[in-house]
């Protein structure tokens, strides 16, 4: 009897233990499952580490505080009337096909216009159908150029500061970004964008067997540097030596001042066959909201881009492409005349640049005078004692400064550390980037803000 009771007890205890063990297991399995389930929905590895971009942070900030917006780069004045008129007419056109899909790799009229223009500028016959592709802004051209050429483990050289999407795009391709900063060679007197240079030895050291591509940007955002022939030749020499692709972001190609000359990398000897050049209607015709861009280069490279484009965007907006085509057709009839928008706009913009440089200097900032583009970098560090940024929590001082300015002085700029790799962000903390592609009255308002502050 005793034995039976003892046996039953043991069995009972065993059973309870088993049940509770099962319950524990079930609980932890369900937790593991739960976390596994959540992991399932995390960003894939190639996007991990991504954070909200500076644009997605500063545009909402501008919407909230309504500052004078010298931050995000866009003109606050009207685009040429004939371009916007063309779009209205096209949208209301009797031809219903103007509002339907067009050719995937680019609307025929636009690729023809671009091939005619760039054949002239580059000095070779460019085939609109095979050597030009239309994209959703220069962003998509960059994305296709990078994703269609960079393989896992390939190294891509990126010059700092860089337009911020370059790095995440390279990582999205499982590529390895290798950075090299442009450094100012001067700290006194008038500093121009030409004073920011690459260290040639450092550049040489970056190239190796794993280097697949280098991304260059001329005229440059945010410094405004227009790379000179010698600088481009050095990069070209290394590209040829190491059999490297050059992705040349030339969206500000028409915005050059004074004696600066925009040289297209693809025109250098031996570079056509290894260069994808990128442009933007947003910058060319002051219509950033249209998001029409393009890439041109040799057909084998453009074919690579087409393979990415055809299965994501497939085709870009037809009426916008038609209007941009008409814009180019008109400008091509007067390329050498002062009325040509491409000649007129930089002249007007130069006045805005000089005006901004003056009021920033008067406010105590040290500006870098840009030779191209529509941004100006200024060193604000001498004003630091006038700023109480304690309420701002960002890691880098340029973020704290620009947020403080937006909220307290009603003027927004962009923190240039957004254009540096994590390691080199401290190089940018003393700077702020302002856009001068703004109405004179708004630049005057900006001057007032700085004057009052003084
Ligand atoms: N590259 C650079 C250097 C830029 O500043 C920009 C921003 N406009 C782009 C590419 C993207 O241009 P888009 O608006 O045509 O996509
Ligand atoms: N290219 C523009 C700039 O640098 C706009 C970029 C953006 O809004 N994503 O300000």
Short mmCIF file of C-alpha atoms and ligand atoms in Angstrom, two decimals:
data_model
loop_
_atom_site.label_atom_id
_atom_site.label_comp_id
_atom_site.label_asym_id
_atom_site.label_seq_id
_atom_site.Cartn_x
_atom_site.Cartn_y
_atom_site.Cartn_z
CA UNK A 1 0.00 0.00 0.00
CA UNK A 2 2.69 2.37 1.11
CA UNK A 3 4.64 1.53 -1.97
CA UNK A 4 1.58 2.20 -4.15
CA UNK A 5 0.98 5.60 -2.50
CA UNK A 6 4.65 6.49 -2.87
CA UNK A 7 4.62 5.42 -6.53
CA UNK A 8 1.47 7.45 -7.23
CA UNK A 9 3.01 10.48 -5.53
CA UNK A 10 6.15 10.19 -7.59
CA UNK A 11 4.09 9.80 -10.74
CA UNK A 12 1.94 12.77 -9.70
CA UNK A 13 4.99 14.92 -8.97
CA UNK A 14 6.54 13.81 -12.21
CA UNK A 15 3.37 14.67 -14.10
CA UNK A 16 3.09 18.10 -12.44
CA UNK A 17 6.71 18.74 -13.17
CA UNK A 18 6.21 17.71 -16.77
CA UNK A 19 3.15 19.93 -17.10
CA UNK A 20 4.89 22.90 -15.54
CA UNK A 21 8.01 22.27 -17.60
CA UNK A 22 5.84 22.07 -20.69
CA UNK A 23 4.17 25.32 -19.68
CA UNK A 24 7.52 27.04 -19.19
CA UNK A 25 8.71 25.69 -22.49
CA UNK A 26 5.51 26.74 -24.17
CA UNK A 27 5.83 30.22 -22.68
CA UNK A 28 9.41 30.70 -23.70
CA UNK A 29 8.82 29.13 -27.11
CA UNK A 30 5.94 31.46 -27.64
CA UNK A 31 8.18 34.37 -26.62
CA UNK A 32 10.95 33.21 -28.90
CA UNK A 33 8.43 32.68 -31.61
CA UNK A 34 7.06 36.10 -30.97
CA UNK A 35 10.48 37.71 -31.18
CA UNK A 36 11.29 35.59 -34.22
CA UNK A 37 8.05 36.76 -35.71
CA UNK A 38 9.01 40.38 -35.01
CA UNK A 39 12.52 39.79 -36.43
CA UNK A 40 10.82 38.63 -39.56
CA UNK A 41 9.59 42.18 -40.04
CA UNK A 42 12.81 43.99 -39.25
CA UNK A 43 14.65 45.77 -42.04
CA UNK A 44 16.77 43.44 -44.13
CA UNK A 45 20.46 43.52 -43.22
CA UNK A 46 21.42 45.72 -46.12
CA UNK A 47 19.17 48.52 -44.82
CA UNK A 48 19.92 48.09 -41.13
CA UNK A 49 21.50 51.09 -39.46
CA UNK A 50 19.39 53.37 -41.66
CA UNK A 51 18.00 56.35 -39.82
CA UNK A 52 15.59 59.07 -40.89
CA UNK A 53 17.37 61.22 -43.46
CA UNK A 54 18.15 64.86 -42.84
CA UNK A 55 15.38 65.78 -45.35
CA UNK A 56 12.76 63.77 -43.55
CA UNK A 57 13.80 65.47 -40.34
CA UNK A 58 14.21 69.07 -41.52
CA UNK A 59 11.26 69.32 -43.93
CA UNK A 60 8.75 68.48 -41.13
CA UNK A 61 10.65 70.88 -38.86
CA UNK A 62 10.15 73.62 -41.44
CA UNK A 63 6.45 72.71 -41.73
CA UNK A 64 6.08 72.96 -37.97
CA UNK A 65 8.06 76.13 -37.22
CA UNK A 66 7.59 77.87 -40.60
CA UNK A 67 11.06 79.46 -40.65
CA UNK A 68 12.56 81.31 -43.56
CA UNK A 69 13.61 78.19 -45.40
CA UNK A 70 17.21 78.27 -46.63
CA UNK A 71 17.51 74.57 -45.86
CA UNK A 72 16.30 72.06 -48.45
CA UNK A 73 17.53 72.96 -51.92
CA UNK A 74 14.76 74.27 -54.16
CA UNK A 75 13.97 77.59 -55.80
CA UNK A 76 11.14 79.52 -54.14
CA UNK A 77 10.50 81.44 -57.38
CA UNK A 78 8.65 80.44 -60.52
CA UNK A 79 10.14 78.18 -63.17
CA UNK A 80 10.37 79.62 -66.72
CA UNK A 81 6.82 80.28 -67.83
CA UNK A 82 7.13 78.48 -71.14
CA UNK A 83 8.04 75.25 -69.33
CA UNK A 84 5.10 75.33 -66.93
CA UNK A 85 2.76 76.51 -69.75
CA UNK A 86 3.87 73.56 -71.84
CA UNK A 87 2.89 71.19 -69.05
CA UNK A 88 -0.62 72.69 -68.72
CA UNK A 89 -1.13 72.42 -72.47
CA UNK A 90 0.13 68.85 -72.58
CA UNK A 91 -2.14 67.75 -69.73
CA UNK A 92 -5.14 69.24 -71.54
CA UNK A 93 -3.98 68.07 -74.96
CA UNK A 94 -6.35 66.46 -77.43
CA UNK A 95 -3.91 63.60 -77.71
CA UNK A 96 -5.11 61.18 -75.00
CA UNK A 97 -1.81 59.32 -75.13
CA UNK A 98 -0.05 62.28 -73.52
CA UNK A 99 -1.60 61.14 -70.24
CA UNK A 100 -0.77 57.45 -70.65
CA UNK A 101 2.33 55.35 -70.13
CA UNK A 102 5.21 56.19 -72.38
CA UNK A 103 8.28 54.19 -73.42
CA UNK A 104 9.80 52.64 -70.28
CA UNK A 105 13.40 53.73 -70.75
CA UNK A 106 12.38 57.27 -71.61
CA UNK A 107 9.78 59.22 -73.55
CA UNK A 108 10.95 59.25 -77.21
CA UNK A 109 10.84 63.05 -77.57
CA UNK A 110 12.87 63.55 -74.37
CA UNK A 111 15.57 60.96 -75.08
CA UNK A 112 15.92 62.46 -78.57
CA UNK A 113 16.27 65.98 -77.15
CA UNK A 114 18.83 64.84 -74.57
CA UNK A 115 20.82 62.83 -77.09
CA UNK A 116 20.99 65.87 -79.39
CA UNK A 117 22.06 68.17 -76.55
CA UNK A 118 24.68 65.88 -75.03
CA UNK A 119 26.03 64.77 -78.43
CA UNK A 120 26.94 68.43 -78.90
CA UNK A 121 28.26 68.98 -75.38
CA UNK A 122 30.21 65.75 -75.17
CA UNK A 123 31.45 65.75 -78.76
CA UNK A 124 30.25 62.29 -79.79
CA UNK A 125 27.07 60.80 -81.25
CA UNK A 126 24.87 59.68 -78.40
CA UNK A 127 22.04 57.28 -79.20
CA UNK A 128 18.87 58.36 -77.40
CA UNK A 129 17.47 54.84 -77.28
CA UNK A 130 20.45 52.95 -75.94
CA UNK A 131 22.69 55.53 -74.31
CA UNK A 132 20.17 57.66 -72.39
CA UNK A 133 17.65 56.60 -69.75
CA UNK A 134 15.00 58.75 -68.07
CA UNK A 135 14.52 58.32 -64.34
CA UNK A 136 12.38 59.57 -61.49
CA UNK A 137 14.73 62.41 -60.59
CA UNK A 138 18.49 62.11 -60.33
CA UNK A 139 17.82 60.04 -57.20
CA UNK A 140 16.55 57.15 -59.27
CA UNK A 141 19.40 57.50 -61.75
CA UNK A 142 21.85 57.22 -58.83
CA UNK A 143 19.96 54.26 -57.44
CA UNK A 144 19.94 52.40 -60.75
CA UNK A 145 23.60 53.24 -61.45
CA UNK A 146 24.68 51.93 -58.05
CA UNK A 147 22.37 48.93 -57.74
CA UNK A 148 23.06 47.74 -61.29
CA UNK A 149 26.82 47.90 -61.04
CA UNK A 150 27.84 47.23 -57.45
CA UNK A 151 28.01 43.67 -56.21
CA UNK A 152 28.30 42.40 -52.63
CA UNK A 153 31.71 43.33 -51.23
CA UNK A 154 32.59 45.79 -54.02
CA UNK A 155 34.19 48.97 -52.76
CA UNK A 156 32.83 52.34 -53.81
CA UNK A 157 34.80 55.53 -53.21
CA UNK A 158 32.69 58.43 -51.95
CA UNK A 159 34.06 61.96 -51.63
CA UNK A 160 33.00 63.79 -48.47
CA UNK A 161 30.91 65.80 -48.01
CA UNK A 162 28.56 63.80 -50.26
CA UNK A 163 24.91 64.06 -51.23
CA UNK A 164 23.56 61.98 -48.39
CA UNK A 165 21.86 59.17 -50.34
CA UNK A 166 25.13 57.90 -51.86
CA UNK A 167 26.16 55.96 -48.78
CA UNK A 168 22.82 54.15 -48.11
CA UNK A 169 22.51 53.31 -51.80
CA UNK A 170 25.95 51.68 -51.82
CA UNK A 171 25.02 49.74 -48.67
CA UNK A 172 21.70 48.70 -50.25
CA UNK A 173 23.80 47.02 -52.95
CA UNK A 174 25.84 45.29 -50.22
CA UNK A 175 28.77 47.41 -51.36
CA UNK A 176 31.44 48.85 -49.08
CA UNK A 177 31.72 52.65 -49.04
CA UNK A 178 35.26 54.04 -48.72
CA UNK A 179 35.34 57.72 -47.81
CA UNK A 180 37.75 60.53 -48.53
CA UNK A 181 37.08 64.09 -47.40
CA UNK A 182 37.64 67.30 -49.31
CA UNK A 183 39.54 69.53 -46.92
CA UNK A 184 39.80 73.32 -46.83
CA UNK A 185 43.37 74.47 -47.40
CA UNK A 186 42.72 77.93 -45.98
CA UNK A 187 41.13 79.40 -42.89
CA UNK A 188 41.74 83.14 -43.44
CA UNK A 189 40.90 85.63 -46.12
CA UNK A 190 38.44 84.84 -48.84
CA UNK A 191 37.82 81.09 -48.97
CA UNK A 192 36.33 79.69 -52.15
CA UNK A 193 35.10 76.22 -53.00
CA UNK A 194 38.31 75.72 -55.02
CA UNK A 195 40.21 75.83 -51.70
CA UNK A 196 38.59 72.53 -50.70
CA UNK A 197 40.72 69.78 -52.17
CA UNK A 198 41.40 66.06 -52.05
CA UNK A 199 44.69 64.72 -50.79
CA UNK A 200 46.04 62.94 -53.88
CA UNK A 201 48.08 60.42 -51.92
CA UNK A 202 45.07 59.53 -49.77
CA UNK A 203 42.99 59.13 -52.93
CA UNK A 204 45.58 56.89 -54.57
CA UNK A 205 45.65 54.68 -51.48
CA UNK A 206 41.88 54.12 -51.62
CA UNK A 207 41.97 52.47 -55.05
CA UNK A 208 42.60 48.73 -55.06
CA UNK A 209 41.48 45.47 -56.71
CA UNK A 210 38.12 45.60 -54.92
CA UNK A 211 37.26 49.14 -56.06
CA UNK A 212 34.25 48.96 -58.35
CA UNK A 213 33.26 52.61 -58.62
CA UNK A 214 33.85 56.18 -57.53
CA UNK A 215 31.01 58.67 -57.20
CA UNK A 216 31.86 62.26 -58.04
CA UNK A 217 29.63 65.31 -57.84
CA UNK A 218 30.51 68.42 -59.81
CA UNK A 219 29.36 71.17 -59.32
CA UNK A 220 29.26 70.00 -55.77
CA UNK A 221 26.56 69.91 -53.14
CA UNK A 222 27.14 71.30 -50.49
CA UNK A 223 30.52 73.01 -51.09
CA UNK A 224 29.82 74.37 -54.57
CA UNK A 225 33.17 73.10 -55.80
CA UNK A 226 33.52 72.80 -59.56
CA UNK A 227 36.25 70.22 -60.06
CA UNK A 228 38.95 71.56 -62.38
CA UNK A 229 40.50 69.64 -65.26
CA UNK A 230 43.58 68.62 -63.32
CA UNK A 231 41.52 67.22 -60.44
CA UNK A 232 39.26 65.29 -62.80
CA UNK A 233 42.27 64.00 -64.73
CA UNK A 234 43.76 62.61 -61.53
CA UNK A 235 40.52 60.76 -60.73
CA UNK A 236 40.27 59.58 -64.35
CA UNK A 237 43.85 58.29 -64.31
CA UNK A 238 43.09 56.18 -61.22
CA UNK A 239 39.80 54.94 -62.68
CA UNK A 240 41.63 53.73 -65.78
CA UNK A 241 44.53 52.25 -63.82
CA UNK A 242 42.19 50.20 -61.59
CA UNK A 243 39.43 49.63 -64.18
CA UNK A 244 36.88 51.51 -62.11
CA UNK A 245 33.45 52.90 -63.03
CA UNK A 246 32.78 56.60 -62.47
CA UNK A 247 29.29 57.70 -61.49
CA UNK A 248 29.28 61.41 -62.21
CA UNK A 249 26.48 63.36 -60.56
CA UNK A 250 26.28 66.57 -62.59
CA UNK A 251 22.82 67.79 -61.64
CA UNK A 252 24.08 71.37 -61.20
CA UNK A 253 25.85 71.33 -64.60
CA UNK A 254 24.39 74.71 -65.68
CA UNK A 255 24.95 76.50 -62.40
CA UNK A 256 28.56 77.70 -62.61
CA UNK A 257 29.84 81.17 -61.86
CA UNK A 258 32.60 83.50 -63.01
CA UNK A 259 35.44 81.71 -64.70
CA UNK A 260 34.62 78.26 -63.41
CA UNK A 261 34.02 75.76 -66.19
CA UNK A 262 31.90 72.66 -65.85
CA UNK A 263 33.90 69.78 -67.31
CA UNK A 264 32.03 66.57 -67.96
CA UNK A 265 34.05 63.61 -66.70
CA UNK A 266 32.90 61.50 -69.68
CA UNK A 267 34.71 63.86 -72.08
CA UNK A 268 38.14 63.04 -70.65
CA UNK A 269 40.21 60.60 -72.72
CA UNK A 270 39.24 56.97 -72.06
CA UNK A 271 36.42 57.94 -69.69
CA UNK A 272 33.29 57.67 -71.87
CA UNK A 273 33.33 53.89 -71.65
CA UNK A 274 33.51 53.90 -67.84
CA UNK A 275 31.27 56.84 -66.89
CA UNK A 276 27.57 57.11 -66.14
CA UNK A 277 26.60 60.80 -66.07
CA UNK A 278 23.53 61.92 -64.18
CA UNK A 279 21.36 65.01 -64.70
CA UNK A 280 18.13 66.49 -63.36
CA UNK A 281 15.32 68.53 -64.90
CA UNK A 282 14.59 69.74 -61.37
CA UNK A 283 17.86 71.69 -61.35
CA UNK A 284 17.99 72.48 -65.06
CA UNK A 285 14.54 74.12 -65.28
CA UNK A 286 13.98 75.00 -61.60
CA UNK A 287 11.21 72.42 -61.20
CA UNK A 288 12.45 70.16 -58.39
CA UNK A 289 8.92 68.85 -57.83
CA UNK A 290 8.78 67.33 -61.32
CA UNK A 291 11.27 64.62 -60.40
CA UNK A 292 12.54 63.95 -63.90
CA UNK A 293 16.18 62.92 -64.15
CA UNK A 294 18.38 61.00 -66.54
CA UNK A 295 21.54 59.03 -66.98
CA UNK A 296 23.67 58.82 -70.10
CA UNK A 297 26.70 56.80 -70.98
CA UNK A 298 27.80 53.84 -73.12
CA UNK A 299 25.01 51.39 -74.00
CA UNK A 300 26.43 48.48 -71.96
CA UNK A 301 26.35 50.58 -68.77
CA UNK A 302 22.97 52.15 -69.54
CA UNK A 303 21.65 48.65 -70.19
CA UNK A 304 22.66 47.74 -66.62
CA UNK A 305 20.64 50.68 -65.30
CA UNK A 306 17.68 49.68 -67.47
CA UNK A 307 17.59 46.26 -65.82
CA UNK A 308 16.98 47.88 -62.43
CA UNK A 309 14.65 50.61 -63.68
CA UNK A 310 12.33 48.35 -65.69
CA UNK A 311 11.20 46.37 -62.66
CA UNK A 312 10.80 49.13 -60.14
CA UNK A 313 9.68 52.39 -61.76
CA UNK A 314 9.24 51.04 -65.29
CA UNK A 315 8.34 54.44 -66.77
CA UNK A 316 8.24 58.07 -65.59
CA UNK A 317 5.42 60.60 -65.93
CA UNK A 318 4.65 61.19 -69.63
CA UNK A 319 3.41 64.81 -69.55
CA UNK A 320 6.39 65.90 -67.46
CA UNK A 321 8.83 64.23 -69.86
CA UNK A 322 7.10 65.84 -72.84
CA UNK A 323 7.28 69.30 -71.20
CA UNK A 324 10.98 68.87 -70.33
CA UNK A 325 11.63 67.75 -73.92
CA UNK A 326 9.96 70.90 -75.25
CA UNK A 327 12.02 72.97 -72.81
CA UNK A 328 15.27 71.49 -74.13
CA UNK A 329 14.16 71.88 -77.73
CA UNK A 330 13.65 75.60 -77.19
CA UNK A 331 16.87 76.15 -75.23
CA UNK A 332 18.89 74.26 -77.85
CA UNK A 333 17.94 76.92 -80.41
CA UNK A 334 19.61 79.61 -78.27
CA UNK A 335 22.38 77.87 -76.35
CA UNK A 336 24.85 80.65 -77.02
CA UNK A 337 22.52 83.55 -76.38
CA UNK A 338 22.08 85.38 -73.07
CA UNK A 339 18.32 84.60 -73.20
CA UNK A 340 19.01 80.89 -72.88
CA UNK A 341 17.81 79.87 -69.40
CA UNK A 342 21.05 77.96 -68.87
CA UNK A 343 23.02 81.20 -69.33
CA UNK A 344 20.57 83.54 -67.69
CA UNK A 345 19.98 81.59 -64.48
CA UNK A 346 23.63 81.37 -63.27
CA UNK A 347 24.07 85.11 -63.88
CA UNK A 348 21.09 85.86 -61.69
CA UNK A 349 22.15 83.28 -59.13
CA UNK A 350 25.64 84.73 -58.83
CA UNK A 351 24.13 87.99 -57.53
CA UNK A 352 22.22 86.01 -54.92
CA UNK A 353 25.41 84.15 -53.97
CA UNK A 354 27.34 87.39 -53.48
CA UNK A 355 24.53 88.92 -51.49
CA UNK A 356 24.36 85.95 -49.16
CA UNK A 357 28.14 85.76 -48.75
CA UNK A 358 28.15 89.41 -47.69
CA UNK A 359 25.43 89.16 -45.06
CA UNK A 360 26.86 85.96 -43.63
CA UNK A 361 30.30 87.58 -43.32
CA UNK A 362 28.73 90.65 -41.68
CA UNK A 363 27.00 88.37 -39.23
CA UNK A 364 30.37 86.91 -38.24
CA UNK A 365 30.23 83.66 -40.21
CA UNK A 366 33.05 82.54 -42.48
CA UNK A 367 31.52 81.56 -45.80
CA UNK A 368 33.06 79.42 -48.52
CA UNK A 369 32.25 81.17 -51.80
CA UNK A 370 30.89 78.51 -54.16
CA UNK A 371 31.94 78.36 -57.83
CA UNK A 372 28.78 76.44 -58.70
CA UNK A 373 25.50 74.96 -57.48
CA UNK A 374 23.12 76.81 -55.19
CA UNK A 375 24.44 76.13 -51.72
CA UNK A 376 26.89 77.92 -49.47
CA UNK A 377 28.78 76.46 -46.53
CA UNK A 378 29.51 78.84 -43.66
CA UNK A 379 31.50 78.37 -40.49
CA UNK A 380 29.27 79.57 -37.64
CA UNK A 381 31.59 78.67 -34.76
CA UNK A 382 32.47 82.27 -33.89
CA UNK A 383 28.79 82.81 -33.01
CA UNK A 384 28.62 79.88 -30.65
CA UNK A 385 28.67 82.05 -27.52
CA UNK A 386 25.44 83.73 -28.69
CA UNK A 387 23.57 80.47 -29.00
CA UNK A 388 21.95 78.53 -26.19
CA UNK A 389 21.59 75.08 -27.64
CA UNK A 390 21.20 73.30 -24.29
CA UNK A 391 17.63 72.25 -25.10
CA UNK A 392 18.75 70.44 -28.26
CA UNK A 393 19.89 66.89 -27.76
CA UNK A 394 21.47 65.94 -31.08
CA UNK A 395 24.93 64.39 -31.02
CA UNK A 396 26.49 66.87 -33.45
CA UNK A 397 26.74 70.62 -32.87
CA UNK A 398 25.70 71.58 -36.39
CA UNK A 399 22.40 69.74 -35.85
CA UNK A 400 21.89 71.51 -32.52
CA UNK A 401 22.75 74.87 -34.05
CA UNK A 402 20.44 74.53 -37.08
CA UNK A 403 17.55 73.28 -34.95
CA UNK A 404 18.05 76.11 -32.48
CA UNK A 405 18.11 78.63 -35.37
CA UNK A 406 14.93 77.16 -36.87
CA UNK A 407 13.05 77.38 -33.59
CA UNK A 408 14.47 80.57 -32.11
CA UNK A 409 15.60 82.76 -35.01
CA UNK A 410 13.09 81.60 -37.61
CA UNK A 411 15.72 80.66 -40.19
CA UNK A 412 16.55 77.17 -41.37
CA UNK A 413 19.82 75.81 -42.71
CA UNK A 414 21.01 72.23 -43.13
CA UNK A 415 23.59 70.55 -40.87
CA UNK A 416 26.40 69.43 -43.18
CA UNK A 417 27.45 66.53 -40.97
CA UNK A 418 24.53 64.76 -42.70
CA UNK A 419 26.88 64.64 -45.70
CA UNK A 420 29.68 62.79 -43.91
CA UNK A 421 30.34 59.22 -42.84
CA UNK A 422 29.89 58.53 -39.13
CA UNK A 423 33.62 58.72 -38.53
CA UNK A 424 34.10 62.08 -40.24
CA UNK A 425 30.95 63.88 -39.06
CA UNK A 426 32.95 65.95 -36.53
CA UNK A 427 34.70 67.61 -39.52
CA UNK A 428 31.42 69.35 -40.35
CA UNK A 429 30.22 70.48 -36.95
CA UNK A 430 31.36 74.10 -37.34
CA UNK A 431 29.45 74.51 -40.60
CA UNK A 432 25.93 75.20 -41.78
CA UNK A 433 24.63 74.94 -45.35
CA UNK A 434 22.35 77.63 -46.76
CA UNK A 435 20.55 77.59 -50.10
CA UNK A 436 20.63 80.90 -52.02
CA UNK A 437 18.28 79.83 -54.83
CA UNK A 438 15.66 82.08 -53.24
CA UNK A 439 13.72 85.25 -54.10
CA UNK A 440 15.67 88.44 -53.38
CA UNK A 441 13.03 89.46 -50.85
CA UNK A 442 13.61 86.25 -48.90
CA UNK A 443 17.36 86.71 -48.93
CA UNK A 444 16.74 90.23 -47.64
CA UNK A 445 14.62 88.78 -44.84
CA UNK A 446 17.44 86.40 -44.00
CA UNK A 447 19.83 89.34 -43.83
CA UNK A 448 17.43 91.06 -41.42
CA UNK A 449 17.39 87.99 -39.16
CA UNK A 450 21.19 88.06 -38.92
CA UNK A 451 21.28 91.84 -38.43
CA UNK A 452 18.79 91.71 -35.58
CA UNK A 453 20.70 88.91 -34.00
CA UNK A 454 23.87 90.98 -34.01
N1 LIG B 1 22.36 64.79 -56.65
C1 LIG B 1 22.61 65.93 -55.98
C2 LIG B 1 24.02 66.36 -55.77
C3 LIG B 1 21.55 66.67 -55.48
O1 LIG B 1 21.80 67.79 -54.80
C4 LIG B 1 20.25 66.20 -55.66
C5 LIG B 1 19.12 66.94 -55.00
N2 LIG B 1 18.35 67.53 -55.81
C6 LIG B 1 20.04 65.03 -56.39
C7 LIG B 1 21.13 64.33 -56.86
C8 LIG B 1 18.67 64.47 -56.64
O2 LIG B 1 18.02 65.19 -57.65
P1 LIG B 1 16.49 64.96 -58.04
O3 LIG B 1 15.68 65.93 -57.27
O4 LIG B 1 16.45 65.22 -59.52
O5 LIG B 1 16.15 63.55 -57.71
N1 LIG B 2 19.13 68.17 -53.38
C1 LIG B 2 18.39 68.98 -52.46
C2 LIG B 2 19.28 69.39 -51.32
O1 LIG B 2 20.41 68.98 -51.24
C3 LIG B 2 17.13 68.30 -51.96
C4 LIG B 2 17.36 66.95 -51.36
C5 LIG B 2 16.10 66.37 -50.79
O2 LIG B 2 15.15 67.06 -50.48
N2 LIG B 2 16.07 65.09 -50.63
O3 LIG B 2 18.86 70.12 -50.48
#
